[in-house]
Short mmCIF file of C-alpha atoms in Angstrom, two decimals:
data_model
loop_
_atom_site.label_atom_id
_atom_site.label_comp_id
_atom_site.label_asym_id
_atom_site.label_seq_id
_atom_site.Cartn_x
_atom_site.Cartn_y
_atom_site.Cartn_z
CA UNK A 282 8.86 13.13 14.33
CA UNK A 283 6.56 10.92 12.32
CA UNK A 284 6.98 6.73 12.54
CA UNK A 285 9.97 5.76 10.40
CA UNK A 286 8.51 2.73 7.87
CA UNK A 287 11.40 0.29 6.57
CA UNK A 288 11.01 -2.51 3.87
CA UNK A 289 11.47 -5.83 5.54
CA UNK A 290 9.98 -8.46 2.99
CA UNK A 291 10.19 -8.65 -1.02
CA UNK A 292 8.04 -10.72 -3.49
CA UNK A 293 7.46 -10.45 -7.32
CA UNK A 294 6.22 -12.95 -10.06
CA UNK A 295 6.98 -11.26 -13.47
CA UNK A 296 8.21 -12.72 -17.08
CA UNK A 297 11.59 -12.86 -15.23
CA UNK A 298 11.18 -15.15 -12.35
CA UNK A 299 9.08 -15.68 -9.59
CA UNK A 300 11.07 -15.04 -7.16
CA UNK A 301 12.92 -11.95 -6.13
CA UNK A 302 16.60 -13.67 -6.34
CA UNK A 303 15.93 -15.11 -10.16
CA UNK A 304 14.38 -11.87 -11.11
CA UNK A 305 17.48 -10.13 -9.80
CA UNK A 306 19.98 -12.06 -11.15
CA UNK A 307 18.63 -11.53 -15.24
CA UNK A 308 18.04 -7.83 -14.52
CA UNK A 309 21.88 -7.76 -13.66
CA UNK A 310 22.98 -10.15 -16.19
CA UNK A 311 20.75 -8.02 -19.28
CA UNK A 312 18.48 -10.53 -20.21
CA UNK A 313 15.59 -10.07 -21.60
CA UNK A 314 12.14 -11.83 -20.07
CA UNK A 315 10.14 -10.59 -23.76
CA UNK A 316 9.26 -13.40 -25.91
CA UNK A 317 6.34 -14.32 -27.95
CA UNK A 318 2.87 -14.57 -26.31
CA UNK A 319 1.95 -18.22 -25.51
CA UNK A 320 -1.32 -18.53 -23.40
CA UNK A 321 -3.57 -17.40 -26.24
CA UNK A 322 -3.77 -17.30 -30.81
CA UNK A 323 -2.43 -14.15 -31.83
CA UNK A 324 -2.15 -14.44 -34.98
CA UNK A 325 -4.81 -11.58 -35.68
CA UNK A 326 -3.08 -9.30 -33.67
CA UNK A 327 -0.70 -7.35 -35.20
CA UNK A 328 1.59 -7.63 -31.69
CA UNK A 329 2.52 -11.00 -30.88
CA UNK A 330 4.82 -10.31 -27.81
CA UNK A 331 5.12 -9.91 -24.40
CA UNK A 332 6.49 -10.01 -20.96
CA UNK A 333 4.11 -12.71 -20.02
CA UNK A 334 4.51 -15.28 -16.90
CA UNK A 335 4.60 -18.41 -19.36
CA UNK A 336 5.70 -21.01 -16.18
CA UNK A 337 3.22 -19.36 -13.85
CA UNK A 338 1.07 -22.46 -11.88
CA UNK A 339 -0.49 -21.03 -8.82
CA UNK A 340 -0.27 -24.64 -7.35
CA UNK A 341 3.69 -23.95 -6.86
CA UNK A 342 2.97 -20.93 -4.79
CA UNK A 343 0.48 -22.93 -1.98
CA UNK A 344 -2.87 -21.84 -4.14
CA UNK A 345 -4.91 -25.34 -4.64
CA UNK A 346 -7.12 -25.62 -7.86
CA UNK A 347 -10.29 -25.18 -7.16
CA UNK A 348 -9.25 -21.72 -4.95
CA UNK A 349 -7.56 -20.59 -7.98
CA UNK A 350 -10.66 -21.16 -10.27
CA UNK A 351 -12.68 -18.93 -8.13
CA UNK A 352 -9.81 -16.13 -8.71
CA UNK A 353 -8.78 -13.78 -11.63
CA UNK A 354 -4.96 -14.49 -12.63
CA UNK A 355 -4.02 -10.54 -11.43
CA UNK A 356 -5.41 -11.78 -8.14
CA UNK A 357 -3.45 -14.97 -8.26
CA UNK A 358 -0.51 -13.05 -9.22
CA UNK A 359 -0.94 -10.60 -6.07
CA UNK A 360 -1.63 -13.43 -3.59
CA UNK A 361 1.52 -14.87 -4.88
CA UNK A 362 3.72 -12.20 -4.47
CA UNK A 363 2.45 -10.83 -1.15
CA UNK A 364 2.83 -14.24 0.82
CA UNK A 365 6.39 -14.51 -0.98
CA UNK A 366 6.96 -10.91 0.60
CA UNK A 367 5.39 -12.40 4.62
CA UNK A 368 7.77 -15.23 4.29
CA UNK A 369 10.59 -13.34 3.71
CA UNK A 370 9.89 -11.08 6.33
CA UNK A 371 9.82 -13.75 8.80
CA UNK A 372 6.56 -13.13 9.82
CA UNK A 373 4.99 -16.40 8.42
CA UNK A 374 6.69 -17.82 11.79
CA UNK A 375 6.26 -14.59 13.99
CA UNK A 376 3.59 -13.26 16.60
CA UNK A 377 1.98 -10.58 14.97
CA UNK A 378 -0.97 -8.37 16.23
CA UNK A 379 -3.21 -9.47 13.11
CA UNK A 380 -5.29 -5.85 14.33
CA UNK A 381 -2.12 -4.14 13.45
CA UNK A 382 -1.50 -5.41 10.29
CA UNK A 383 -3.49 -4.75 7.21
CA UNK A 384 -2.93 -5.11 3.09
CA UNK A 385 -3.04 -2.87 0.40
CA UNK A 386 -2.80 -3.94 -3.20
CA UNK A 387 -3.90 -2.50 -6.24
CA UNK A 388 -4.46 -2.96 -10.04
CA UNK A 389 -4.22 -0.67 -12.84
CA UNK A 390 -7.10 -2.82 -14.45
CA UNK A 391 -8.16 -5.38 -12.08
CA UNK A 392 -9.61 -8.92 -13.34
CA UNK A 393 -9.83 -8.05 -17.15
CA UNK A 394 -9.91 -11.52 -18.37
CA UNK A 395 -12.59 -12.52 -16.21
CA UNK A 396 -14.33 -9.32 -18.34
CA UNK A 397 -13.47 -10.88 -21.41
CA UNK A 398 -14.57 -14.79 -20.85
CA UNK A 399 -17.81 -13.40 -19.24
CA UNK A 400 -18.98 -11.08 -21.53
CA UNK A 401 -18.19 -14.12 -24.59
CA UNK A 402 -20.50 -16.28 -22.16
CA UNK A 403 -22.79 -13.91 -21.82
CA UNK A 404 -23.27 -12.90 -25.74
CA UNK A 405 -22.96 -16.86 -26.35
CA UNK A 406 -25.04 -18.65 -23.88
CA UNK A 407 -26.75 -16.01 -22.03
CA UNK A 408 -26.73 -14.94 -18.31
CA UNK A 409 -28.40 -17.78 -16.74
CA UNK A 410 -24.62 -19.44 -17.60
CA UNK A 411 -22.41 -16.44 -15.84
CA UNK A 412 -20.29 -17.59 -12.70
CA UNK A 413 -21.55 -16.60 -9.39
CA UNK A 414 -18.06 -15.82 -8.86
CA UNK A 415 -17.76 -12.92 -11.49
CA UNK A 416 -17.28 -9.78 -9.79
CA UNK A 417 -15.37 -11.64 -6.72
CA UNK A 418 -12.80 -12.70 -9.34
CA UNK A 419 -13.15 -9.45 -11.58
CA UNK A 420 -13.14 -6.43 -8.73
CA UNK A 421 -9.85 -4.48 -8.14
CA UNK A 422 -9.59 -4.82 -4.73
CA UNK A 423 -9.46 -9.21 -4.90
CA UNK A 424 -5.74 -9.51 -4.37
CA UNK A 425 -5.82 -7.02 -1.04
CA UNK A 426 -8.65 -8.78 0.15
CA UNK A 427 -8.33 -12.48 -0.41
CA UNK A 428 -4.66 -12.07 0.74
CA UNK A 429 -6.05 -10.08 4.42
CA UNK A 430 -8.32 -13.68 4.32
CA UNK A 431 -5.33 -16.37 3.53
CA UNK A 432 -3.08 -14.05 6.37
CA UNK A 433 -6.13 -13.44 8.95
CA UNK A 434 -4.86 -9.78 8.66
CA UNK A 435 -7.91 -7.34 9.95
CA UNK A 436 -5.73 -4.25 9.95
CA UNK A 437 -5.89 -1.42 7.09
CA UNK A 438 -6.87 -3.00 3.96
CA UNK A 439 -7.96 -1.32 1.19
CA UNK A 440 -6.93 -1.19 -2.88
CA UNK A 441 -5.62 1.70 -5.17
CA UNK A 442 -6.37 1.76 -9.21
CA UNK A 443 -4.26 4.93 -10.65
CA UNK A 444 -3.48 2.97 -13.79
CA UNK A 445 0.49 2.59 -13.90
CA UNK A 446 1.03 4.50 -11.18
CA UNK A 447 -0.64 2.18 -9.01
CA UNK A 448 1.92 -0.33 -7.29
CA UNK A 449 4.02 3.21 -5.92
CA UNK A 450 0.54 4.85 -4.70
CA UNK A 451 0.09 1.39 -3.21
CA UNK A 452 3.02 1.28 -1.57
CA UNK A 453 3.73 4.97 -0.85
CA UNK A 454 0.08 5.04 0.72
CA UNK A 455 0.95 2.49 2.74
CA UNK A 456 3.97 4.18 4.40
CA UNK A 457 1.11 7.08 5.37
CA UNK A 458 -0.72 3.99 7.24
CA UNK A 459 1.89 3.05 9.30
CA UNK A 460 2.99 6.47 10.05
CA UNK A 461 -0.33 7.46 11.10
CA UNK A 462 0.50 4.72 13.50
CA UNK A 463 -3.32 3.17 11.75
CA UNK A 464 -1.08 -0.47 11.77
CA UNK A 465 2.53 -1.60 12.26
CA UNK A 466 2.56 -3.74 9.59
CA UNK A 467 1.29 -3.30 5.75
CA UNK A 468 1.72 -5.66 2.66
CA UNK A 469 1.78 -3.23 -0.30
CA UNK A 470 1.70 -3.36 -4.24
CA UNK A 471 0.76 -3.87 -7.33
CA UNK A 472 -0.43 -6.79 -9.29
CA UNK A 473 -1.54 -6.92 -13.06
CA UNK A 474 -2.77 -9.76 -15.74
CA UNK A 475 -3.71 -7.63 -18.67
CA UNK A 476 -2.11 -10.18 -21.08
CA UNK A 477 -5.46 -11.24 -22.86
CA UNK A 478 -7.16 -10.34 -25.77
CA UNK A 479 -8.92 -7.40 -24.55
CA UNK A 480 -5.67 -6.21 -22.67
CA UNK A 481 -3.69 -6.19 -25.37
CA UNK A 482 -5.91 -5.24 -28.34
CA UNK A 483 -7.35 -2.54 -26.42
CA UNK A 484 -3.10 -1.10 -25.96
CA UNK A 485 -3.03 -1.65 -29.87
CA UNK A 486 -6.34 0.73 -30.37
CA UNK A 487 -4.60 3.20 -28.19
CA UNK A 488 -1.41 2.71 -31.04
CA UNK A 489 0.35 2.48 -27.48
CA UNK A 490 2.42 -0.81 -28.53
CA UNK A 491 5.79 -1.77 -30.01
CA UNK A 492 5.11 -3.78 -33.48
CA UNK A 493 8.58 -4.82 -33.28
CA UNK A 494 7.17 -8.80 -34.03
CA UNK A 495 10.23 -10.15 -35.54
CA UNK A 496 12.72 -9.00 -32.71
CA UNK A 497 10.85 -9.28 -29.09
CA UNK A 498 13.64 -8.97 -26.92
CA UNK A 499 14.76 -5.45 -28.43
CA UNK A 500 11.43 -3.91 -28.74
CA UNK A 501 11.15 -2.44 -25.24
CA UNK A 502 14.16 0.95 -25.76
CA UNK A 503 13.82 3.42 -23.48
CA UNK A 504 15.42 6.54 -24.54
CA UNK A 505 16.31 5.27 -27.90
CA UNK A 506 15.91 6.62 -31.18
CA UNK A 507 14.77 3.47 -32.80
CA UNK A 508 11.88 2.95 -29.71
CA UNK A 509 8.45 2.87 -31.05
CA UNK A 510 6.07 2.02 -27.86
CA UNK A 511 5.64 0.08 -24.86
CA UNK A 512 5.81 -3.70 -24.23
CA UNK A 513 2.95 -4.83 -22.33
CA UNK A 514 3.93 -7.32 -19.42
CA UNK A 515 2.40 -9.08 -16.37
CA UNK A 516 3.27 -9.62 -13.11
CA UNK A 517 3.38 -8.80 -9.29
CA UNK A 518 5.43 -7.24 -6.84
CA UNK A 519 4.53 -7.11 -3.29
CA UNK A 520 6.97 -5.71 -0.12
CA UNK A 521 6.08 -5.79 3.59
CA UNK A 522 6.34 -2.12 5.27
CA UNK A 523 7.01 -1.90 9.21
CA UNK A 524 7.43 0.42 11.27
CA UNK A 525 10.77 0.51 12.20
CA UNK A 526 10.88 -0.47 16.07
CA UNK A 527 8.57 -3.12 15.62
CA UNK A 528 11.08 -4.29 12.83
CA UNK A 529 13.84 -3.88 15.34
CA UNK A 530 12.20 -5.78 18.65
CA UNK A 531 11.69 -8.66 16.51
CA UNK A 532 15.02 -8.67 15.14
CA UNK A 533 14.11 -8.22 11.06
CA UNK A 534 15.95 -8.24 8.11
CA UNK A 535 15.98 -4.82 7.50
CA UNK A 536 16.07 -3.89 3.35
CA UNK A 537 15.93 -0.32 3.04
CA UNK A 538 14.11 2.50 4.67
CA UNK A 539 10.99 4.26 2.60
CA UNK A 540 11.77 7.76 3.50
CA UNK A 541 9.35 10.09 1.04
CA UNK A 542 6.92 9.52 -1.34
CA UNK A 543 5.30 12.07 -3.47
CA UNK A 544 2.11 11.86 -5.78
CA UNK A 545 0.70 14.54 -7.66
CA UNK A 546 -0.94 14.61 -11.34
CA UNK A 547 -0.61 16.37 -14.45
CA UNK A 548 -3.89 17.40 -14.83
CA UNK A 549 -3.59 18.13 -18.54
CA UNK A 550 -4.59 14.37 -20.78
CA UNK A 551 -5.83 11.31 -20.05
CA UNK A 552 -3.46 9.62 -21.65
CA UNK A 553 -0.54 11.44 -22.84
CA UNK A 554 2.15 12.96 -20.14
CA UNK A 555 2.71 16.51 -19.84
CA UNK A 556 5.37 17.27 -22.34
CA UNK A 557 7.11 20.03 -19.73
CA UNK A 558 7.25 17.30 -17.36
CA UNK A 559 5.77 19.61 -14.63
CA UNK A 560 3.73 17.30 -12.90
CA UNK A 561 6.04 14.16 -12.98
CA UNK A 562 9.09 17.03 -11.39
CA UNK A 563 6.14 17.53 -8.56
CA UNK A 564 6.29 14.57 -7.81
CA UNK A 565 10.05 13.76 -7.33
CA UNK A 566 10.08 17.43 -5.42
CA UNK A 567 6.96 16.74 -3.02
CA UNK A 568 8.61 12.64 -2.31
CA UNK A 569 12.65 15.12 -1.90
CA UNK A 570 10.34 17.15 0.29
CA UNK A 571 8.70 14.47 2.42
CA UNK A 572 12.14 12.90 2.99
CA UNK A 573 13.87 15.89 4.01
CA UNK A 574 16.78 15.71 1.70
CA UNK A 575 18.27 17.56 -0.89
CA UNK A 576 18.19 16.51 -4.71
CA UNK A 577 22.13 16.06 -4.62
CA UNK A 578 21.45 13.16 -2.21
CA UNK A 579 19.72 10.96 -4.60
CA UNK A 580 22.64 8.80 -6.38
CA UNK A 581 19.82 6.19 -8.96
CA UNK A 582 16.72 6.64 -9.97
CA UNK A 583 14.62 4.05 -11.50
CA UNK A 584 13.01 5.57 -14.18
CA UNK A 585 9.27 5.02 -15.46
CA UNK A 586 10.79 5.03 -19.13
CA UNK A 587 8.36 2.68 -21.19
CA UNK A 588 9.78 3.46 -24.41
CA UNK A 589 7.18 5.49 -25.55
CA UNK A 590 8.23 8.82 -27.70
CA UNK A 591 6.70 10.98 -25.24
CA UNK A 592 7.25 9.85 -21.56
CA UNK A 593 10.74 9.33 -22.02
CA UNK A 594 11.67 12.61 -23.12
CA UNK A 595 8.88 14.12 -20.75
CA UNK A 596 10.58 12.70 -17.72
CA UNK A 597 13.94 13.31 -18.70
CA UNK A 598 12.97 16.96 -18.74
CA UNK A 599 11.31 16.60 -15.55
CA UNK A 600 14.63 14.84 -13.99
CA UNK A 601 16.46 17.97 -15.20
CA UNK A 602 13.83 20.56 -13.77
CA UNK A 603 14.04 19.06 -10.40
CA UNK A 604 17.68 17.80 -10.22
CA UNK A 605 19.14 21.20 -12.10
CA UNK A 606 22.99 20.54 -12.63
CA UNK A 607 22.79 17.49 -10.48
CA UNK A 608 20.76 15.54 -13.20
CA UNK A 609 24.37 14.70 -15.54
CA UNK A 610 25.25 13.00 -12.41
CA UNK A 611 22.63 10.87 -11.43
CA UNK A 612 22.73 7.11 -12.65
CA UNK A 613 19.21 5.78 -14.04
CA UNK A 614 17.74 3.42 -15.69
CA UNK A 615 14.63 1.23 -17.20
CA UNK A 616 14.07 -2.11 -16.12
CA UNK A 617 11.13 -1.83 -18.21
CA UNK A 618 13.68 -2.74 -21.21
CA UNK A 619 13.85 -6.02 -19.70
CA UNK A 620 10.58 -6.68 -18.57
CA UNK A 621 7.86 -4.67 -20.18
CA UNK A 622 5.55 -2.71 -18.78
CA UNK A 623 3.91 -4.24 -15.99
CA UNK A 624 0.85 -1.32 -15.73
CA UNK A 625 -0.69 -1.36 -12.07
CA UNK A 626 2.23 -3.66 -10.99
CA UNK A 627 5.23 -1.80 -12.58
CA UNK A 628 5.95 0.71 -10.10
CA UNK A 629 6.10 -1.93 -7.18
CA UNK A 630 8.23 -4.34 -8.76
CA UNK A 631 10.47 -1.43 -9.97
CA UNK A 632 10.39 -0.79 -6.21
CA UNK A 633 11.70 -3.68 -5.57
CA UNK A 634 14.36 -3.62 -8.01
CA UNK A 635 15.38 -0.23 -6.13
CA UNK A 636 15.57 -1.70 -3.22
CA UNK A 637 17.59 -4.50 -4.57
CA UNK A 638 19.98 -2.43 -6.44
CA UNK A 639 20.68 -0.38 -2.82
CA UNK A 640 21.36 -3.75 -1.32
CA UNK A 641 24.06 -4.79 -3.96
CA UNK A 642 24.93 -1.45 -4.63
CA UNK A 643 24.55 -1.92 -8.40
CA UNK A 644 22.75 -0.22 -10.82
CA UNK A 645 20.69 -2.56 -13.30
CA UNK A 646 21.01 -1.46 -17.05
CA UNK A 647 18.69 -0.15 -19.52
CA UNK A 648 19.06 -2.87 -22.36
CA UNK A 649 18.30 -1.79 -26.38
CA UNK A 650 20.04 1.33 -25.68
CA UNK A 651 22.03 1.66 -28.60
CA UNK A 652 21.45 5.52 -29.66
CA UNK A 653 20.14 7.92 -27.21
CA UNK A 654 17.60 10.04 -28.63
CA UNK A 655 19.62 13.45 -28.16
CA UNK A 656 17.37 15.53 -30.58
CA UNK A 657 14.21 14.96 -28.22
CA UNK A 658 16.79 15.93 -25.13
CA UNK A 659 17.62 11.97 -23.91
CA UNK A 660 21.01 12.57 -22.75
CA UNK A 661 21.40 11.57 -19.27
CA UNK A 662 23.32 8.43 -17.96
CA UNK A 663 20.84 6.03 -18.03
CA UNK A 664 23.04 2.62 -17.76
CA UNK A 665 23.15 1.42 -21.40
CA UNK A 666 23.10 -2.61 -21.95
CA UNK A 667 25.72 -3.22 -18.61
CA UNK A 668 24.93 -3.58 -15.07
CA UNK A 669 26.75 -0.96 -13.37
CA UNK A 670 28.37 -1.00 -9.35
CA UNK A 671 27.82 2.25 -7.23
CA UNK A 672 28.31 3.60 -4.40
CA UNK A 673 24.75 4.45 -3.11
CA UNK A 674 23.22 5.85 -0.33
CA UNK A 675 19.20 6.69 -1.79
CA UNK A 676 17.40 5.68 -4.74
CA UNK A 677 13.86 7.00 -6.06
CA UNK A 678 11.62 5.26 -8.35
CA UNK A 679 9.22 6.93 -10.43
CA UNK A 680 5.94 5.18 -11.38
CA UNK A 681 3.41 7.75 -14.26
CA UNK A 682 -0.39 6.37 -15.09
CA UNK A 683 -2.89 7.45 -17.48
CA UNK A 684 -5.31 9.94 -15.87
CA UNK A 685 -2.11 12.02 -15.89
CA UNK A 686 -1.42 10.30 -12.05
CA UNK A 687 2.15 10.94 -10.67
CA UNK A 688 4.02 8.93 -8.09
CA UNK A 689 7.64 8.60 -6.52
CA UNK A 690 8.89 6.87 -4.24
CA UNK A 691 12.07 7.30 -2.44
CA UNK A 692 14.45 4.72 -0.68
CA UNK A 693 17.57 4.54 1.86
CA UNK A 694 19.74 2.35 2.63
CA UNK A 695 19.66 1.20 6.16
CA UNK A 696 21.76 2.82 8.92
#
């Protein structure tokens, strides 16, 4: 029998809070972190909005000044989040076998805006003027590996880029680590900061965007007839794996239990999902698979659902090929419609949320829901505009990327 991994820490910056209890509480309540985008002009743009960390000073989260100029704001973000996650675990204050504990945090993107202001130096003042610090601050793998430094962690650390996929690889590879019995301990995620020019007019090239300017908080409507694209957000969220015994001698809060995880690809476009759904229903079969349970035994699942034509209906046909009859039954929803899409940190933070919503045994709603998109086959239960209270024993949370990538993740709550 391979090592059981449980979830004993949570952290998360996003447009919602930056901490996991104020996050919570406006996912319940149905409020909407989306608002107009305030770090930079963009007036030229014809999207203006955003789930964007507007209060975000990495000061308030132990990170002096100059540190933080030597670091991309996606690493920031990640550093953020993950010690969040070691404090809550209680292992801030614990012995721990720094050889048997590693990190593993990704980006869909990595240091983007670090891209942007050095190629304008660059172009402007020429490359005598670039910062020595330029691919420390830009490279994918900063968060995992400034946060190993800040921790003294010399375990397992490593970084995973699968675009939006990214924070459930992170996480889901992770579990693998421990089980190998490679470390007892892993901080896992997925942190993004695409919210700059380039980010965003690079999504509005791909025609990948909600234009909804004049009404930000109902632009992001997943499943609904009216939605028109995806609303780009920011963010981190970070949890602390252990193996289970090692949770238990040292007398952890214990969250949930990560039971299977499945990743697989679609292997058809590199940006558009599969419109059978066949490789996001491999997914949520291989992570059923790996934790030994029948579909019937899933009661939520949080859904990937950006709002984007295709996706949704793609994995609502996907949720009916691997759930069959069982599918009417299931409760799901998109916190997405609350906080954007988060990219390489969306499918942490939404496992997060899972784990929260197996904790309070409530089921966050998808907000904007107004009319389900029947015609393109959107007619599960997918929690329209009210939180709801469940009964609940597992939850999975699906996290899709472009590169056709595929990841699921699936949760239970503790014995």
């Amino acid at each position: 029998m391979s090592r059981r991994v449980v979830i004993t820490g949570l952290g998360v910056i996003t447009s919602m809070g930056e901490s996991v209890d104020a996050m919570w509480k406006n996912l319940v309540a149905g409020t909407s972190g989306i608002g107009p985008i305030k770090r930079w002009d963009t007036s030229e743009f014809p999207v203006k909005f955003g789930g964007e960390c507007t209060d975000f000073d990495p000061t308030n989260h132990g990170i002096d000044g100059r540190e933080a100029k030597r670091l991309d704001r996606f690493a920031l973000f990640g550093i953020a989040a993950g010690e969040q996650a070691w404090k809550d675990a209680g292992l801030a204050e614990a012995s721990v076998d720094v050889k048997r504990a590693g990190v593993l945090i990704g980006s869909g993107i990595g240091g983007i805006e670090t891209l942007q202001e050095q190629c304008t130096i660059l172009n402007t003042k020429g490359y005598k003027r670039l910062s020595p610090f330029t691919v420390p601050r830009l490279m994918g793998n900063a968060a995992s590996g400034n946060l190993s430094i800040r921790l003294g962690l010399m375990g397992p650390n490593t970084a995973v880029a699968t675009a939006c996929a990214t924070g459930a690889n992170a996480i889901g590879d992770a579990m693998k680590v421990i089980q190998r019995d490679a470390a007892d301990v892993m901080i896992a995620g997925g942190s993004e900061a695409a919210m700059c020019e380039l980010g965003l007019g690079s999504f509005v090239a791909a025609r990948a965007l909600s234009t909804r300017n004049d009404e930000p908080t109902k632009a992001s409507r997943p499943w609904d007839v009216g939605r028109d694209g995806f609303v780009e957000g920011e963010g981190a969220g970070v949890v602390v794996l252990e193996e289970y015994e090692h949770a238990k001698k040292r007398g952890a809060r214990i969250y949930a239990e990560l039971v299977g995880y499945g990743l697989t690809a679609d292997a058809h476009h590199i940006t558009a999902p599969h419109e059978t759904g066949e490789g996001a229903s491999f997914a949520m079969n291989t992570a059923l698979a790996d934790a030994r349970i029948e579909p019937e035994k899933i009661d939520y699942i949080n859904a990937h659902g950006t709002s984007t034509p295709l996706g949704d209906a793609a994995e609502t046909l996907a949720v009916k090929r691997s759930f069959g009859d069982h599918a009417k039954k299931l409760a799901i929803s998109s916190t997405k419609s609350m906080l954007g899409h988060l990219l390489g940190a969306a499918g942490s933070v939404e496992a997060v949320i899972s784990v929260l919503a197996l904790r309070d045994q409530t089921i966050p709603p998808t907000i904007n829901l107004d009319e389900p998109d029947v015609e393109k086959g959107c007619d599960l239960d997918y929690t329209p505009h009210t939180a709801v209270e469940r009964k609940m024993t597992y939850a999975m949370s699906n996290g899709f990327g472009f590169g056709g990538h595929n990841a699921t993740l699936i949760f239970k709550k503790p014995d």
